[in-house]
Amino acid sequence: MTIQEPSLLFFRKKPDGWLTSASIASSMQSLETSFFLIALGCYPHALLVCASAIESAMQAADIGAKERDNLQDLINKAKKLSKAVDGFGDESLDHFRETRNRITHRGFSSQDDSVATNLYLEVGLPFLSLCYREFHAFDLMDGLLMEYAKHINAAQNVHALAKNLLDLDMSYCLNSFGHLIRWCFKNRFSAGWEISALFHAEEIGEKFAKTYAEKKQLEALFETPWSFDCPVCDDVDCVVAELDPNAMDMKEVSPMRMACTNCGFVVSKSQPYLSQVLLQKQVAEKKARVLNTYGVV
């Protein structure tokens, strides 16, 4: 009998035996669904589906799971067989599970976007990664296509830096990841004439003219501008970032906000650390040139 391989769009590697295990395939598909929900800005829903991915991953493990076991039952059984799972932290897992239950049964408000993002990045993804590693010998971040893993790591780094700031909607930490998904899949949601028009605009130079004009406008708007390659669409020299002049006085280069003239990705000043994390490698490479250009010696 031929086994039809499930469709996976974000993975470059899969766990051994995944084709013969409905639960592990379901877990990976649920995780991918959570990615699309993030791209749509549906953060509480992404949290719910991530919880389902965790449940399926543990159902597929050799922990003595029963079909009717709930998330807490599965966690308790997993703890008995893994020191790493046992040491993950009951308080964070309880908060994750209780929030999932509250959203499922009572709905959610816009304030839950930040709560869901915190739990998705701090608990959901790390715990799912742990379950994959402990019970399926699978490294989640290594298994994902590299561009998606890079932006998940960026979101987690931004979250770690910004999580103690007050009155901040933390869902912005996932902005570059969500924008990358929308950018990569835009052709699937575009009409044929739209794609043809884009190619034609590039062929006749219209795209270059418009992006060049927009770039010049941004450079005039920003007090201390500098050009970078886009960390999302990878287009060359299409991002204009505004650098922190106070940081330059201390011989540091720190982007405060940025905008890509190719894919439209934007980071505002109200989204701390996102520009710095996304442009960190390029800043390190260009630091000496930037400081020299602005007369910092």
XYZ file of C-alpha atoms in Angstrom:
297
model
C 0.000 0.000 0.000
C 1.391 3.419 -0.976
C 1.506 5.973 1.830
C 0.594 9.463 0.677
C 3.044 11.935 2.158
C 1.381 14.788 4.086
C 2.064 18.250 2.742
C 4.563 20.279 4.778
C 5.627 23.737 3.617
C 8.036 24.974 6.289
C 10.220 21.924 6.915
C 13.421 20.801 5.187
C 13.890 17.764 7.466
C 11.434 15.412 9.183
C 11.653 13.001 12.131
C 12.383 9.351 11.385
C 9.169 7.387 10.964
C 7.009 10.471 10.615
C 5.142 9.031 7.636
C 3.937 6.046 9.618
C 2.925 8.076 12.687
C -0.280 10.023 12.219
C 0.250 11.908 15.485
C 3.709 13.290 14.673
C 2.588 14.289 11.172
C -0.439 15.991 12.738
C 1.838 17.795 15.195
C 3.989 19.206 12.407
C 0.946 20.239 10.391
C -0.563 21.953 13.439
C 2.683 23.855 13.973
C 2.607 25.028 10.362
C -0.996 26.154 10.835
C 0.129 28.237 13.820
C 2.693 29.910 11.548
C -0.005 30.934 9.067
C -2.167 32.237 11.930
C 0.755 34.399 13.055
C 1.039 35.766 9.515
C -2.648 36.724 9.800
C -2.129 38.356 13.191
C -4.281 35.736 14.958
C -1.998 35.213 17.947
C -4.457 33.605 20.415
C -5.498 31.109 17.730
C -1.817 30.398 17.008
C -1.361 29.563 20.695
C -4.294 27.127 20.628
C -2.950 25.297 17.580
C 0.561 25.209 19.063
C -0.926 23.460 22.113
C -2.502 20.908 19.772
C 0.908 20.371 18.160
C 2.371 19.643 21.603
C -0.410 17.181 22.423
C 0.076 15.321 19.138
C 3.850 15.190 19.628
C 3.376 13.568 23.032
C 0.646 11.250 21.763
C 3.174 9.984 19.185
C 5.799 9.388 21.866
C 6.316 6.152 23.767
C 5.041 7.503 27.091
C 2.002 5.285 27.581
C -0.414 7.927 26.301
C -4.098 7.149 25.929
C -6.367 8.654 23.316
C -8.430 10.524 25.885
C -5.461 11.999 27.766
C -5.604 15.779 28.022
C -2.582 18.078 27.913
C -1.918 17.843 31.649
C -2.164 14.029 31.574
C 0.358 13.906 28.732
C 2.733 16.298 30.486
C 2.607 14.200 33.666
C 3.424 11.027 31.743
C 6.202 12.735 29.782
C 7.787 14.036 32.996
C 8.224 10.474 34.272
C 10.361 9.534 31.266
C 12.347 12.723 30.679
C 14.383 14.748 33.164
C 14.449 17.619 30.683
C 10.646 17.702 30.474
C 10.381 17.346 34.254
C 12.671 20.343 34.678
C 10.892 22.595 32.188
C 8.891 24.355 34.895
C 5.403 23.606 36.183
C 4.446 27.266 36.631
C 5.055 28.234 32.996
C 3.341 25.085 31.673
C 0.366 25.666 33.986
C 0.029 29.242 32.742
C 0.239 28.034 29.145
C -2.392 25.338 29.697
C -4.742 27.583 31.712
C -4.550 30.361 29.117
C -5.247 27.870 26.338
C -8.306 26.628 28.236
C -9.541 30.158 28.969
C -9.269 31.243 25.338
C -10.889 28.016 24.128
C -13.909 28.244 26.418
C -14.335 31.989 27.013
C -12.900 33.676 23.939
C -10.307 36.438 23.871
C -9.774 40.177 23.456
C -7.103 42.226 21.682
C -5.162 42.314 24.962
C -4.608 38.583 24.583
C -2.413 39.154 21.528
C 0.468 40.068 23.809
C -0.277 37.309 26.328
C -0.504 34.700 23.565
C 2.754 35.876 21.984
C 4.569 35.691 25.327
C 3.394 32.125 25.886
C 3.990 31.075 22.270
C 7.622 32.224 22.352
C 8.474 31.415 25.988
C 6.589 28.158 26.475
C 4.858 26.777 23.374
C 7.708 26.630 20.881
C 10.438 25.759 23.419
C 8.356 22.969 24.956
C 7.383 21.568 21.559
C 11.055 21.660 20.537
C 11.903 19.803 23.733
C 9.271 17.118 23.068
C 10.544 16.636 19.511
C 14.114 16.303 20.754
C 13.411 14.083 23.764
C 10.873 11.693 22.232
C 11.496 11.858 18.476
C 15.244 12.650 18.227
C 14.349 15.670 16.090
C 15.773 19.200 16.240
C 12.886 21.529 15.353
C 14.929 24.610 14.460
C 17.307 22.557 12.341
C 14.350 20.867 10.660
C 12.684 24.095 9.577
C 13.683 25.897 6.401
C 16.523 28.167 7.450
C 14.821 31.480 6.655
C 11.890 30.663 8.954
C 14.095 29.353 11.761
C 16.162 32.561 11.550
C 13.139 34.780 12.104
C 11.735 32.607 14.892
C 15.096 32.940 16.645
C 14.997 36.705 16.025
C 11.510 36.905 17.566
C 12.675 34.993 20.642
C 15.733 37.250 20.999
C 13.640 40.432 20.717
C 11.156 39.029 23.216
C 13.916 38.244 25.713
C 15.197 41.821 25.470
C 11.813 43.562 25.609
C 9.671 41.376 27.866
C 10.247 43.477 30.989
C 9.156 46.729 29.325
C 5.766 47.959 30.540
C 2.640 48.575 28.443
C 4.051 46.976 25.319
C 2.136 44.679 22.974
C 4.678 41.905 22.541
C 3.074 40.555 19.374
C 5.381 42.881 17.408
C 8.223 40.467 18.214
C 6.769 38.162 15.545
C 6.366 40.882 12.906
C 9.317 39.892 10.739
C 8.349 36.210 10.896
C 4.763 36.946 9.895
C 5.860 39.316 7.126
C 8.280 36.705 5.764
C 5.433 34.182 5.475
C 3.178 36.663 3.704
C 6.019 37.611 1.354
C 6.984 34.009 0.532
C 3.405 32.908 -0.134
C 2.090 36.047 -1.846
C 2.200 34.468 -5.320
C -0.228 31.776 -4.144
C -2.776 34.489 -3.373
C -2.137 36.688 -6.415
C -3.936 36.607 -9.743
C -1.888 35.754 -12.809
C -2.188 39.289 -14.181
C -0.827 40.724 -10.927
C 2.285 38.535 -11.121
C 2.746 39.404 -14.809
C 2.393 43.094 -14.022
C 5.075 42.850 -11.348
C 7.481 41.136 -13.732
C 6.741 43.739 -16.413
C 7.335 46.607 -13.975
C 10.711 45.135 -13.117
C 11.636 44.567 -16.764
C 10.937 48.158 -17.835
C 12.575 49.691 -14.772
C 9.378 51.014 -13.177
C 9.952 49.055 -9.993
C 13.485 50.418 -9.640
C 12.303 53.980 -10.219
C 9.588 53.757 -7.569
C 11.734 52.009 -4.941
C 14.609 54.439 -5.590
C 12.297 57.431 -5.131
C 10.878 55.938 -1.924
C 14.362 55.276 -0.621
C 15.354 58.908 -1.211
C 12.233 60.070 0.643
C 13.115 57.893 3.630
C 16.695 59.117 3.651
C 15.394 62.705 3.736
C 12.939 61.870 6.515
C 15.418 60.079 8.805
C 17.899 62.157 10.796
C 20.763 59.668 10.535
C 19.949 57.215 7.697
C 21.915 54.225 6.484
C 21.173 51.590 3.832
C 21.084 47.837 4.473
C 19.972 44.668 2.710
C 16.495 43.564 3.742
C 16.568 40.854 6.444
C 13.136 39.637 5.305
C 13.053 39.613 1.493
C 16.883 39.574 1.096
C 16.804 42.279 -1.570
C 20.056 44.237 -1.754
C 20.466 47.802 -0.441
C 16.707 48.373 -0.221
C 16.313 49.079 3.511
C 16.729 52.521 5.016
C 17.310 52.525 8.766
C 17.486 55.489 11.126
C 20.442 55.166 13.465
C 20.454 56.385 17.068
C 22.657 59.535 17.144
C 23.159 59.214 20.900
C 24.540 55.714 20.422
C 26.914 56.992 17.753
C 28.295 59.506 20.237
C 29.373 56.437 22.211
C 30.835 54.841 19.046
C 27.951 52.384 18.740
C 25.626 51.809 15.792
C 22.030 51.130 16.811
C 19.101 51.183 14.328
C 15.952 52.707 15.849
C 13.547 52.101 12.958
C 13.681 50.791 9.404
C 11.672 50.342 6.219
C 12.165 48.139 3.156
C 11.323 49.723 -0.202
C 11.006 46.299 -1.846
C 8.774 44.132 0.353
C 7.263 46.881 2.503
C 8.471 45.581 5.866
C 8.516 48.370 8.456
C 9.802 48.622 12.028
C 8.801 51.706 14.023
C 10.479 53.350 17.005
C 7.737 51.907 19.207
C 9.018 48.371 18.517
C 12.220 48.244 20.589
C 15.117 45.941 19.713
C 13.530 44.566 16.525
C 15.648 46.613 14.116
C 18.780 45.969 16.165
C 18.295 42.202 16.201
C 17.349 41.922 12.518
C 20.260 44.086 11.348
C 22.793 42.928 13.936
C 25.085 41.074 11.528
C 25.061 43.828 8.913
C 25.663 46.507 11.557
C 28.734 44.646 12.786
C 30.080 44.463 9.230
C 29.407 48.150 8.462
C 30.097 49.702 11.863
C 33.501 51.217 11.052
C 32.267 52.680 7.771
C 29.139 54.148 9.385
C 31.072 55.819 12.188
C 33.657 57.154 9.760
C 30.959 58.571 7.447
C 29.298 60.406 10.348
C 32.644 61.701 11.593
C 32.792 59.627 14.766
C 36.432 58.918 15.621
